[in-house]
């Protein structure tokens, strides 16, 4: 699978996961406190995890030289807002299928806000940073909800797998 297919499929699948997790959080007895819930004091709350995940597809597409993107700076304050920014990210991912991605060996300088710069190829960036960071924040969101007592499991984390489910033999 080439990096374009891998990046876009992963973003599409896991944004679907995030949207499902947000729906479960909104319908939970503790919903009022969950957007502010966090795993540890030094970690970001659920609302920030959602913002990070909604920004990441656009940030990746910009780093790959495909679009101009401005990251959202404010966390969602409601579940409706969370669903809306996830929907925007999903639409961006769907639209990105029309782009011609750079060659996988193209050099890419990744500058981080803390002043660090990494020199990678486009493929290394997608594999070692874009996807790794995306999964990290998806797992953080999932773990926050599990820790808060939501009944979520593997089926909630990989709901996209059900499209591959074989029908049972008659």
Short mmCIF file of C-alpha atoms in Angstrom, two decimals:
data_model
loop_
_atom_site.label_atom_id
_atom_site.label_comp_id
_atom_site.label_asym_id
_atom_site.label_seq_id
_atom_site.Cartn_x
_atom_site.Cartn_y
_atom_site.Cartn_z
CA UNK A 1 0.00 0.00 0.00
CA UNK A 2 1.42 3.39 -0.90
CA UNK A 3 1.69 6.18 1.66
CA UNK A 4 -1.28 8.11 0.21
CA UNK A 5 -3.62 5.14 0.57
CA UNK A 6 -2.24 4.30 4.01
CA UNK A 7 -2.49 7.84 5.37
CA UNK A 8 -5.96 8.58 4.02
CA UNK A 9 -7.44 5.20 4.98
CA UNK A 10 -6.02 5.43 8.50
CA UNK A 11 -7.31 8.95 8.99
CA UNK A 12 -10.74 8.03 7.62
CA UNK A 13 -11.05 4.88 9.73
CA UNK A 14 -9.82 6.37 12.98
CA UNK A 15 -11.81 9.61 12.63
CA UNK A 16 -14.82 7.29 12.39
CA UNK A 17 -13.64 5.62 15.59
CA UNK A 18 -13.29 9.01 17.28
CA UNK A 19 -16.76 10.08 16.17
CA UNK A 20 -18.22 6.90 17.64
CA UNK A 21 -16.35 7.39 20.91
CA UNK A 22 -17.59 10.98 21.14
CA UNK A 23 -21.17 9.77 20.57
CA UNK A 24 -20.82 7.27 23.42
CA UNK A 25 -19.36 9.96 25.69
CA UNK A 26 -22.22 12.34 24.89
CA UNK A 27 -24.76 9.70 25.93
CA UNK A 28 -22.98 8.64 29.13
CA UNK A 29 -24.17 9.56 32.62
CA UNK A 30 -20.88 11.44 33.18
CA UNK A 31 -21.05 13.28 29.83
CA UNK A 32 -20.89 16.74 31.41
CA UNK A 33 -17.41 16.08 32.82
CA UNK A 34 -15.89 13.90 30.11
CA UNK A 35 -14.62 16.59 27.73
CA UNK A 36 -12.41 17.78 30.59
CA UNK A 37 -11.33 14.30 31.69
CA UNK A 38 -7.68 13.31 31.39
CA UNK A 39 -5.54 10.27 32.12
CA UNK A 40 -2.98 12.13 34.22
CA UNK A 41 -2.45 15.69 35.40
CA UNK A 42 0.33 16.27 32.86
CA UNK A 43 -1.73 14.98 29.91
CA UNK A 44 -4.26 16.79 27.74
CA UNK A 45 -8.00 16.32 28.36
CA UNK A 46 -10.39 14.59 25.96
CA UNK A 47 -11.41 17.89 24.35
CA UNK A 48 -7.78 18.60 23.39
CA UNK A 49 -7.30 15.05 22.10
CA UNK A 50 -10.31 15.62 19.83
CA UNK A 51 -8.89 18.93 18.60
CA UNK A 52 -5.47 17.41 17.95
CA UNK A 53 -7.03 14.54 15.98
CA UNK A 54 -9.21 16.89 13.93
CA UNK A 55 -6.13 18.99 13.08
CA UNK A 56 -3.76 16.15 12.23
CA UNK A 57 -5.02 15.27 8.73
CA UNK A 58 -4.71 18.89 7.62
CA UNK A 59 -1.32 19.27 9.26
CA UNK A 60 -0.08 16.14 7.47
CA UNK A 61 -1.40 17.32 4.11
CA UNK A 62 0.28 20.69 4.61
CA UNK A 63 3.62 19.14 5.60
CA UNK A 64 3.43 17.02 2.46
CA UNK A 65 3.02 20.24 0.45
CA UNK A 66 -0.53 19.52 -0.69
CA UNK A 67 -2.61 22.27 0.98
CA UNK A 68 -2.40 25.34 3.19
CA UNK A 69 -3.89 24.52 6.59
CA UNK A 70 -4.42 26.47 9.77
CA UNK A 71 -4.75 24.32 12.87
CA UNK A 72 -7.67 24.92 15.16
CA UNK A 73 -6.47 26.45 18.44
CA UNK A 74 -9.61 26.02 20.55
CA UNK A 75 -10.87 22.78 22.04
CA UNK A 76 -14.49 21.82 21.38
CA UNK A 77 -16.71 22.93 24.26
CA UNK A 78 -19.68 20.69 23.41
CA UNK A 79 -20.21 17.28 21.87
CA UNK A 80 -21.98 18.93 18.94
CA UNK A 81 -18.87 21.02 18.28
CA UNK A 82 -16.69 17.91 18.61
CA UNK A 83 -18.79 16.07 16.02
CA UNK A 84 -18.65 19.11 13.72
CA UNK A 85 -14.85 19.39 13.75
CA UNK A 86 -14.52 15.63 13.25
CA UNK A 87 -16.88 15.89 10.26
CA UNK A 88 -14.74 18.71 8.81
CA UNK A 89 -11.62 16.56 9.19
CA UNK A 90 -13.35 13.59 7.56
CA UNK A 91 -14.41 15.76 4.61
CA UNK A 92 -10.84 17.03 4.23
CA UNK A 93 -9.52 13.46 4.18
CA UNK A 94 -12.10 12.44 1.59
CA UNK A 95 -11.22 15.43 -0.58
CA UNK A 96 -7.49 14.68 -0.32
CA UNK A 97 -7.94 11.59 -2.48
CA UNK A 98 -7.76 13.92 -5.50
CA UNK A 99 -4.24 15.14 -4.67
CA UNK A 100 -1.07 13.85 -6.24
CA UNK A 101 1.08 13.01 -3.25
CA UNK A 102 4.82 13.65 -3.39
CA UNK A 103 7.24 10.88 -4.20
CA UNK A 104 7.81 8.73 -1.13
CA UNK A 105 11.55 9.56 -1.21
CA UNK A 106 10.99 13.33 -1.39
CA UNK A 107 12.85 15.15 1.39
CA UNK A 108 10.71 16.70 4.12
CA UNK A 109 11.87 19.00 6.91
CA UNK A 110 9.45 18.77 9.82
CA UNK A 111 9.68 21.82 12.06
CA UNK A 112 8.01 21.55 15.45
CA UNK A 113 6.84 24.53 17.53
CA UNK A 114 9.44 23.72 20.20
CA UNK A 115 12.25 24.48 17.71
CA UNK A 116 13.13 20.88 16.85
CA UNK A 117 13.53 20.00 13.16
CA UNK A 118 13.51 16.48 11.75
CA UNK A 119 14.83 15.66 8.27
CA UNK A 120 12.85 12.77 6.79
CA UNK A 121 11.53 11.47 3.51
CA UNK A 122 7.81 11.88 2.83
CA UNK A 123 7.29 8.17 3.50
CA UNK A 124 9.23 8.31 6.79
CA UNK A 125 7.16 11.30 7.86
CA UNK A 126 3.88 9.49 7.16
CA UNK A 127 5.01 6.21 8.74
CA UNK A 128 7.03 7.46 11.71
CA UNK A 129 5.26 10.67 12.68
CA UNK A 130 1.86 11.34 11.10
CA UNK A 131 0.41 7.88 11.71
CA UNK A 132 2.17 7.30 15.03
CA UNK A 133 0.92 10.61 16.46
CA UNK A 134 -2.57 10.00 15.13
CA UNK A 135 -2.80 6.59 16.79
CA UNK A 136 -1.27 7.93 20.03
CA UNK A 137 -3.99 10.58 20.42
CA UNK A 138 -6.75 8.17 19.37
CA UNK A 139 -5.60 5.72 22.04
CA UNK A 140 -5.41 8.57 24.58
CA UNK A 141 -9.04 9.53 23.85
CA UNK A 142 -10.11 5.89 24.11
CA UNK A 143 -8.20 5.43 27.39
CA UNK A 144 -9.68 8.58 28.91
CA UNK A 145 -13.17 7.25 28.26
CA UNK A 146 -12.33 3.77 29.56
CA UNK A 147 -10.84 5.25 32.72
CA UNK A 148 -14.01 7.34 33.19
CA UNK A 149 -16.11 4.19 33.15
CA UNK A 150 -17.49 4.07 29.61
CA UNK A 151 -18.14 0.60 28.30
CA UNK A 152 -16.00 0.74 25.19
CA UNK A 153 -13.99 -2.11 23.77
CA UNK A 154 -12.19 -3.36 20.70
CA UNK A 155 -15.35 -3.11 18.55
CA UNK A 156 -15.52 0.62 19.40
CA UNK A 157 -11.85 1.10 18.54
CA UNK A 158 -11.92 -0.66 15.17
CA UNK A 159 -15.54 -0.44 13.98
CA UNK A 160 -14.31 -0.18 10.39
CA UNK A 161 -13.29 -3.85 10.59
CA UNK A 162 -16.92 -4.95 10.41
CA UNK A 163 -16.97 -4.19 6.69
CA UNK A 164 -14.62 -7.18 6.30
CA UNK A 165 -16.63 -9.56 8.48
CA UNK A 166 -17.38 -12.86 6.78
CA UNK A 167 -20.97 -14.03 6.97
CA UNK A 168 -21.32 -17.18 9.07
CA UNK A 169 -21.78 -20.43 7.17
CA UNK A 170 -25.38 -21.57 6.90
#
